[in-house]
Amino acid sequence: LRATTALDAIDRYAMPDGDAARAGYLAIRGDIAFFRGRTEEARRLHAQALALSAGPETLCRAAQIEWRTGEPDKADETLARCEASVPMRTPQFAAYVAVQHALIALNRGDWPGALALFRRAELVFPGDWKTQLRIAMMQAAMGEQAAAGKAMEALARPDTRPEVDDSLANFYRLTGDGNRARAAAMRAGAKWRAYVAAFPEAFWGHARDHELAFGDPKAALGYAAKDVRNRPYGEPLIGLARAWMANGRPDYALALLAKVDRTGWTSPETERVRAEALAFSGKPDASEQARKSALAIDPHVYDPARGFIWLDH
């Protein structure tokens, strides 16, 4: 609401900004529409923005919608156009684009491609903890578990982000080290509670994922419901569906996934959760169809090693 109010005020300026700036404002409106689940409105606003300026302020945003609505090839092409539209690219920007390409590759089940792109991001802009963590998780999934564990442990410090502790807890659990998994999960939980207390809207979804993996399903449901009220689009809706599954309500999960479908959001996670909810609802044929849909998007979606990859969005 505050962002929309600010954009309305900008629209009333006596001296309008240039095309690139106005395109950026329209693209932000498109982002807001997308995060509210109004995908067609978002597409329309992004098209208007692109008509004003085909630069990074529009192209990178358009790529996100293309990817999330089932057009990964088009999203990769738009990202490439986005990068090419900037004559003097900073290392941060080049790394950002590489990470987006990597996440699209990961979403399609291309693990070698994703790892190579994460490494490209680290090469051009070294030292970003999130990129380093993603590289470590990809290494773990691809069988380099000793190297992955050392890399994650090197990132873990008292002031580190809770995603690192969650990833370590997940890694330790999957490699059979229960004591260290519990310790890392407790560190992450304490940090998430502090983050949520300080910046609730920014971290409800993260805290939801932590509670679903390591904590209390009822707490996860509380975080997920708040997140959906704030951002009623694909990822939070899927998160709430997962929380209802953890609390024994596959019927609620299926209703939420129907809402996901209406937004146009397309992902292997949508179909994976749907398959699970249908199976628990006593609908094996429909569950198998959803399972096949998930595999069609990401052939690795049911690979046990996929569990190592925590930070995939």
Tab-separated table of C-alpha atoms in Angstrom:
chain	number	residue	atom	x	y	z
A	1	LEU	CA	0.000	0.000	0.000
A	2	ARG	CA	2.784	2.454	0.896
A	3	ALA	CA	4.608	1.656	-2.337
A	4	THR	CA	1.463	2.213	-4.407
A	5	THR	CA	0.785	5.507	-2.609
A	6	ALA	CA	4.326	6.661	-3.387
A	7	LEU	CA	3.947	5.679	-7.047
A	8	ASP	CA	0.640	7.577	-7.226
A	9	ALA	CA	2.410	10.657	-5.895
A	10	ILE	CA	5.156	10.303	-8.515
A	11	ASP	CA	2.512	10.130	-11.247
A	12	ARG	CA	1.284	13.562	-10.149
A	13	TYR	CA	4.673	15.275	-10.556
A	14	ALA	CA	4.382	18.537	-12.485
A	15	MET	CA	7.512	17.630	-14.481
A	16	PRO	CA	7.364	13.975	-15.527
A	17	ASP	CA	10.536	11.902	-15.381
A	18	GLY	CA	12.181	10.469	-18.482
A	19	ASP	CA	11.100	7.301	-20.238
A	20	ALA	CA	13.505	4.995	-18.389
A	21	ALA	CA	12.401	6.258	-14.983
A	22	ARG	CA	8.704	6.053	-15.892
A	23	ALA	CA	9.270	2.544	-17.221
A	24	GLY	CA	10.798	1.642	-13.874
A	25	TYR	CA	7.754	2.960	-12.018
A	26	LEU	CA	5.407	0.942	-14.239
A	27	ALA	CA	7.549	-2.149	-13.742
A	28	ILE	CA	7.343	-1.701	-9.967
A	29	ARG	CA	3.556	-1.534	-10.295
A	30	GLY	CA	3.827	-4.753	-12.295
A	31	ASP	CA	5.836	-6.343	-9.501
A	32	ILE	CA	3.203	-5.325	-6.951
A	33	ALA	CA	0.434	-6.797	-9.115
A	34	PHE	CA	2.403	-10.027	-9.540
A	35	PHE	CA	3.049	-10.386	-5.814
A	36	ARG	CA	-0.664	-9.866	-5.198
A	37	GLY	CA	-1.493	-12.746	-7.530
A	38	ARG	CA	-2.723	-10.562	-10.405
A	39	THR	CA	-0.475	-11.977	-13.099
A	40	GLU	CA	-2.321	-10.696	-16.179
A	41	GLU	CA	-2.290	-7.169	-14.785
A	42	ALA	CA	1.433	-7.578	-14.119
A	43	ARG	CA	2.019	-8.666	-17.715
A	44	ARG	CA	0.102	-5.648	-19.009
A	45	LEU	CA	2.083	-3.228	-16.836
A	46	HIS	CA	5.394	-4.781	-17.822
A	47	ALA	CA	4.434	-4.545	-21.503
A	48	GLN	CA	3.700	-0.836	-21.037
A	49	ALA	CA	7.042	-0.417	-19.270
A	50	LEU	CA	8.926	-2.227	-22.036
A	51	ALA	CA	7.308	0.022	-24.632
A	52	LEU	CA	8.929	2.981	-22.854
A	53	SER	CA	12.352	1.461	-22.179
A	54	ALA	CA	13.909	-1.932	-22.899
A	55	GLY	CA	16.531	-1.659	-20.191
A	56	PRO	CA	17.361	-3.483	-16.965
A	57	GLU	CA	14.596	-1.704	-15.080
A	58	THR	CA	12.079	-3.618	-17.237
A	59	LEU	CA	13.726	-6.659	-18.830
A	60	CYS	CA	14.997	-8.335	-15.650
A	61	ARG	CA	11.559	-7.996	-14.074
A	62	ALA	CA	9.817	-9.362	-17.160
A	63	ALA	CA	12.122	-12.387	-17.075
A	64	GLN	CA	10.967	-13.238	-13.553
A	65	ILE	CA	7.326	-13.402	-14.639
A	66	GLU	CA	8.211	-15.474	-17.708
A	67	TRP	CA	10.162	-17.958	-15.607
A	68	ARG	CA	7.529	-18.253	-12.903
A	69	THR	CA	4.699	-18.759	-15.372
A	70	GLY	CA	6.284	-21.635	-17.259
A	71	GLU	CA	8.431	-19.979	-19.929
A	72	PRO	CA	12.026	-20.667	-18.796
A	73	ASP	CA	13.515	-20.477	-22.302
A	74	LYS	CA	11.958	-17.080	-22.857
A	75	ALA	CA	13.094	-15.982	-19.401
A	76	ASP	CA	16.703	-16.929	-20.200
A	77	GLU	CA	16.503	-14.938	-23.441
A	78	THR	CA	15.026	-11.909	-21.673
A	79	LEU	CA	17.724	-12.065	-18.986
A	80	ALA	CA	20.380	-12.112	-21.701
A	81	ARG	CA	18.763	-9.022	-23.260
A	82	CYS	CA	18.647	-7.429	-19.830
A	83	GLU	CA	22.377	-7.942	-19.310
A	84	ALA	CA	23.215	-6.737	-22.821
A	85	SER	CA	21.183	-3.559	-22.286
A	86	VAL	CA	23.742	-2.295	-19.746
A	87	PRO	CA	26.930	-1.098	-21.516
A	88	MET	CA	28.961	-0.709	-18.299
A	89	ARG	CA	27.986	-3.659	-16.116
A	90	THR	CA	29.056	-3.748	-12.485
A	91	PRO	CA	30.300	-7.058	-11.065
A	92	GLN	CA	27.225	-7.140	-8.781
A	93	PHE	CA	24.861	-6.840	-11.742
A	94	ALA	CA	26.678	-9.492	-13.795
A	95	ALA	CA	26.590	-11.841	-10.799
A	96	TYR	CA	22.887	-11.177	-10.267
A	97	VAL	CA	22.102	-12.152	-13.854
A	98	ALA	CA	24.236	-15.302	-13.592
A	99	VAL	CA	22.407	-16.319	-10.396
A	100	GLN	CA	19.019	-15.825	-12.068
A	101	HIS	CA	20.102	-18.026	-14.976
A	102	ALA	CA	21.347	-20.569	-12.438
A	103	LEU	CA	18.053	-20.658	-10.554
A	104	ILE	CA	16.169	-21.217	-13.809
A	105	ALA	CA	18.545	-24.069	-14.674
A	106	LEU	CA	18.065	-25.557	-11.204
A	107	ASN	CA	14.286	-25.302	-11.553
A	108	ARG	CA	14.582	-27.342	-14.765
A	109	GLY	CA	16.776	-30.004	-13.174
A	110	ASP	CA	20.013	-28.950	-14.901
A	111	TRP	CA	22.369	-29.336	-11.935
A	112	PRO	CA	25.692	-29.066	-13.840
A	113	GLY	CA	24.429	-25.945	-15.604
A	114	ALA	CA	23.227	-24.407	-12.359
A	115	LEU	CA	26.533	-25.103	-10.606
A	116	ALA	CA	28.537	-23.613	-13.484
A	117	LEU	CA	26.415	-20.459	-13.411
A	118	PHE	CA	26.673	-20.079	-9.625
A	119	ARG	CA	30.442	-20.410	-10.010
A	120	ARG	CA	30.395	-17.760	-12.725
A	121	ALA	CA	28.596	-15.429	-10.311
A	122	GLU	CA	31.211	-16.115	-7.634
A	123	LEU	CA	34.006	-15.479	-10.145
A	124	VAL	CA	32.746	-12.065	-11.235
A	125	PHE	CA	31.640	-10.939	-7.763
A	126	PRO	CA	33.478	-13.037	-5.171
A	127	GLY	CA	32.551	-13.232	-1.521
A	128	ASP	CA	28.752	-13.191	-1.638
A	129	TRP	CA	27.694	-15.617	1.103
A	130	LYS	CA	24.478	-16.607	-0.654
A	131	THR	CA	26.256	-17.560	-3.877
A	132	GLN	CA	28.896	-19.483	-1.932
A	133	LEU	CA	26.190	-21.307	-0.002
A	134	ARG	CA	24.389	-22.243	-3.204
A	135	ILE	CA	27.609	-23.609	-4.679
A	136	ALA	CA	28.122	-25.735	-1.575
A	137	MET	CA	24.575	-27.109	-1.737
A	138	MET	CA	24.979	-27.991	-5.406
A	139	GLN	CA	28.236	-29.760	-4.576
A	140	ALA	CA	26.489	-31.757	-1.862
A	141	ALA	CA	23.676	-32.769	-4.216
A	142	MET	CA	26.187	-33.818	-6.869
A	143	GLY	CA	28.200	-36.060	-4.535
A	144	GLU	CA	30.950	-33.734	-3.308
A	145	GLN	CA	29.718	-33.850	0.268
A	146	ALA	CA	33.042	-33.461	2.067
A	147	ALA	CA	33.873	-30.268	0.158
A	148	ALA	CA	30.311	-29.010	0.575
A	149	GLY	CA	30.350	-29.539	4.336
A	150	LYS	CA	33.630	-27.653	4.743
A	151	ALA	CA	32.345	-24.780	2.606
A	152	MET	CA	29.139	-24.459	4.636
A	153	GLU	CA	31.001	-24.651	7.935
A	154	ALA	CA	33.359	-21.910	6.764
A	155	LEU	CA	30.340	-19.659	6.230
A	156	ALA	CA	28.854	-20.371	9.672
A	157	ARG	CA	29.693	-17.649	12.177
A	158	PRO	CA	27.797	-16.186	15.141
A	159	ASP	CA	26.674	-13.256	12.985
A	160	THR	CA	25.908	-15.329	9.901
A	161	ARG	CA	22.467	-15.313	8.332
A	162	PRO	CA	20.070	-18.033	9.536
A	163	GLU	CA	19.883	-19.510	6.007
A	164	VAL	CA	23.430	-20.766	6.594
A	165	ASP	CA	22.463	-22.476	9.847
A	166	ASP	CA	19.352	-23.972	8.236
A	167	SER	CA	21.434	-25.286	5.350
A	168	LEU	CA	23.976	-26.760	7.733
A	169	ALA	CA	21.243	-28.374	9.823
A	170	ASN	CA	19.785	-29.853	6.653
A	171	PHE	CA	23.224	-31.054	5.504
A	172	TYR	CA	24.055	-32.655	8.846
A	173	ARG	CA	20.674	-34.362	9.037
A	174	LEU	CA	21.006	-35.823	5.550
A	175	THR	CA	24.534	-37.054	6.278
A	176	GLY	CA	23.533	-38.675	9.582
A	177	ASP	CA	24.947	-36.222	12.137
A	178	GLY	CA	21.895	-35.706	14.335
A	179	ASN	CA	23.585	-33.823	17.160
A	180	ARG	CA	25.090	-31.153	14.948
A	181	ALA	CA	21.871	-30.960	12.917
A	182	ARG	CA	19.874	-30.158	16.057
A	183	ALA	CA	22.420	-27.591	17.226
A	184	ALA	CA	22.433	-25.797	13.862
A	185	ALA	CA	18.631	-25.869	13.698
A	186	MET	CA	18.398	-24.326	17.173
A	187	ARG	CA	20.771	-21.522	16.137
A	188	ALA	CA	18.711	-20.894	13.031
A	189	GLY	CA	15.451	-20.889	14.961
A	190	ALA	CA	16.689	-18.308	17.454
A	191	LYS	CA	17.878	-16.064	14.633
A	192	TRP	CA	14.637	-16.395	12.665
A	193	ARG	CA	12.595	-15.426	15.705
A	194	ALA	CA	14.724	-12.298	16.080
A	195	TYR	CA	14.446	-11.494	12.367
A	196	VAL	CA	10.674	-11.948	12.384
A	197	ALA	CA	10.339	-9.744	15.459
A	198	ALA	CA	12.307	-6.972	13.730
A	199	PHE	CA	11.071	-7.325	10.129
A	200	PRO	CA	8.010	-9.600	10.103
A	201	GLU	CA	6.805	-9.055	6.551
A	202	ALA	CA	10.246	-9.785	5.118
A	203	PHE	CA	10.833	-13.027	7.004
A	204	TRP	CA	7.529	-14.836	7.603
A	205	GLY	CA	8.169	-17.099	4.608
A	206	HIS	CA	11.704	-17.958	5.701
A	207	ALA	CA	10.573	-18.709	9.251
A	208	ARG	CA	7.792	-20.894	7.802
A	209	ASP	CA	10.336	-23.010	5.931
A	210	HIS	CA	12.497	-23.369	9.035
A	211	GLU	CA	9.572	-24.518	11.168
A	212	LEU	CA	8.390	-26.964	8.511
A	213	ALA	CA	11.821	-28.536	8.300
A	214	PHE	CA	12.983	-28.453	11.910
A	215	GLY	CA	10.367	-27.062	14.241
A	216	ASP	CA	6.662	-26.790	14.943
A	217	PRO	CA	4.074	-27.349	12.142
A	218	LYS	CA	1.582	-25.108	13.945
A	219	ALA	CA	4.115	-22.283	14.116
A	220	ALA	CA	4.828	-22.845	10.422
A	221	LEU	CA	1.117	-22.535	9.680
A	222	GLY	CA	0.937	-19.224	11.535
A	223	TYR	CA	3.863	-17.777	9.614
A	224	ALA	CA	2.542	-19.125	6.300
A	225	ALA	CA	-0.930	-17.636	6.788
A	226	LYS	CA	0.527	-14.204	7.532
A	227	ASP	CA	2.814	-14.430	4.524
A	228	VAL	CA	-0.077	-15.242	2.192
A	229	ARG	CA	-2.147	-12.343	3.496
A	230	ASN	CA	0.804	-10.091	2.713
A	231	ARG	CA	1.809	-11.664	-0.620
A	232	PRO	CA	-0.986	-13.785	-2.155
A	233	TYR	CA	0.977	-15.175	-5.095
A	234	GLY	CA	2.549	-18.511	-6.057
A	235	GLU	CA	5.393	-19.175	-3.636
A	236	PRO	CA	3.607	-18.121	-0.401
A	237	LEU	CA	0.453	-20.005	-1.460
A	238	ILE	CA	2.516	-23.150	-1.999
A	239	GLY	CA	4.158	-22.546	1.385
A	240	LEU	CA	0.748	-22.362	3.051
A	241	ALA	CA	-0.304	-25.534	1.241
A	242	ARG	CA	2.784	-27.289	2.601
A	243	ALA	CA	1.983	-26.010	6.094
A	244	TRP	CA	-1.579	-27.351	5.898
A	245	MET	CA	-0.198	-30.696	4.717
A	246	ALA	CA	2.066	-30.760	7.775
A	247	ASN	CA	-1.024	-30.094	9.894
A	248	GLY	CA	-3.064	-32.903	8.354
A	249	ARG	CA	-5.305	-30.982	5.933
A	250	PRO	CA	-4.590	-32.069	2.342
A	251	ASP	CA	-8.006	-30.702	1.306
A	252	TYR	CA	-6.938	-27.186	2.282
A	253	ALA	CA	-3.644	-27.722	0.471
A	254	LEU	CA	-5.418	-28.683	-2.758
A	255	ALA	CA	-7.674	-25.619	-2.546
A	256	LEU	CA	-4.613	-23.394	-2.191
A	257	LEU	CA	-2.871	-25.068	-5.117
A	258	ALA	CA	-5.943	-24.340	-7.246
A	259	LYS	CA	-5.381	-20.670	-6.373
A	260	VAL	CA	-1.746	-21.068	-7.438
A	261	ASP	CA	-2.922	-22.377	-10.805
A	262	ARG	CA	-5.171	-19.342	-11.276
A	263	THR	CA	-2.167	-17.025	-10.860
A	264	GLY	CA	-0.350	-18.824	-13.685
A	265	TRP	CA	2.539	-19.797	-11.389
A	266	THR	CA	4.223	-22.949	-12.695
A	267	SER	CA	6.814	-24.932	-10.758
A	268	PRO	CA	7.803	-28.503	-9.945
A	269	GLU	CA	7.106	-27.735	-6.284
A	270	THR	CA	3.460	-26.970	-7.097
A	271	GLU	CA	3.016	-30.377	-8.679
A	272	ARG	CA	5.062	-32.199	-6.056
A	273	VAL	CA	2.912	-30.832	-3.229
A	274	ARG	CA	-0.229	-31.513	-5.263
A	275	ALA	CA	0.821	-35.136	-5.800
A	276	GLU	CA	1.373	-35.560	-2.069
A	277	ALA	CA	-1.955	-33.943	-1.164
A	278	LEU	CA	-3.843	-36.078	-3.687
A	279	ALA	CA	-2.181	-39.225	-2.396
A	280	PHE	CA	-3.212	-38.382	1.178
A	281	SER	CA	-6.730	-37.664	-0.112
A	282	GLY	CA	-7.042	-41.182	-1.524
A	283	LYS	CA	-6.719	-40.200	-5.193
A	284	PRO	CA	-3.783	-42.276	-6.466
A	285	ASP	CA	-4.442	-41.788	-10.195
A	286	ALA	CA	-4.594	-38.001	-9.910
A	287	SER	CA	-1.550	-38.093	-7.639
A	288	GLU	CA	0.429	-40.009	-10.238
A	289	GLN	CA	-0.546	-37.496	-12.914
A	290	ALA	CA	0.670	-34.621	-10.726
A	291	ARG	CA	3.872	-36.555	-10.060
A	292	LYS	CA	4.458	-36.896	-13.809
A	293	SER	CA	3.816	-33.170	-14.240
A	294	ALA	CA	6.453	-32.394	-11.611
A	295	LEU	CA	8.979	-34.663	-13.333
A	296	ALA	CA	8.226	-33.070	-16.704
A	297	ILE	CA	9.348	-29.718	-15.305
A	298	ASP	CA	12.268	-30.998	-13.195
A	299	PRO	CA	13.501	-34.553	-13.765
A	300	HIS	CA	15.395	-34.358	-10.445
A	301	VAL	CA	12.432	-33.251	-8.331
A	302	TYR	CA	12.181	-36.658	-6.619
A	303	ASP	CA	15.912	-37.344	-6.515
A	304	PRO	CA	16.879	-37.934	-2.838
A	305	ALA	CA	19.958	-35.736	-3.360
A	306	ARG	CA	17.601	-32.848	-4.192
A	307	GLY	CA	17.107	-32.553	-0.441
A	308	PHE	CA	20.551	-30.944	-0.098
A	309	ILE	CA	19.425	-27.939	-2.149
A	310	TRP	CA	17.792	-25.613	0.337
A	311	LEU	CA	18.183	-22.125	-1.140
A	312	ASP	CA	16.544	-22.617	-4.542
A	313	HIS	CA	14.609	-19.366	-4.993
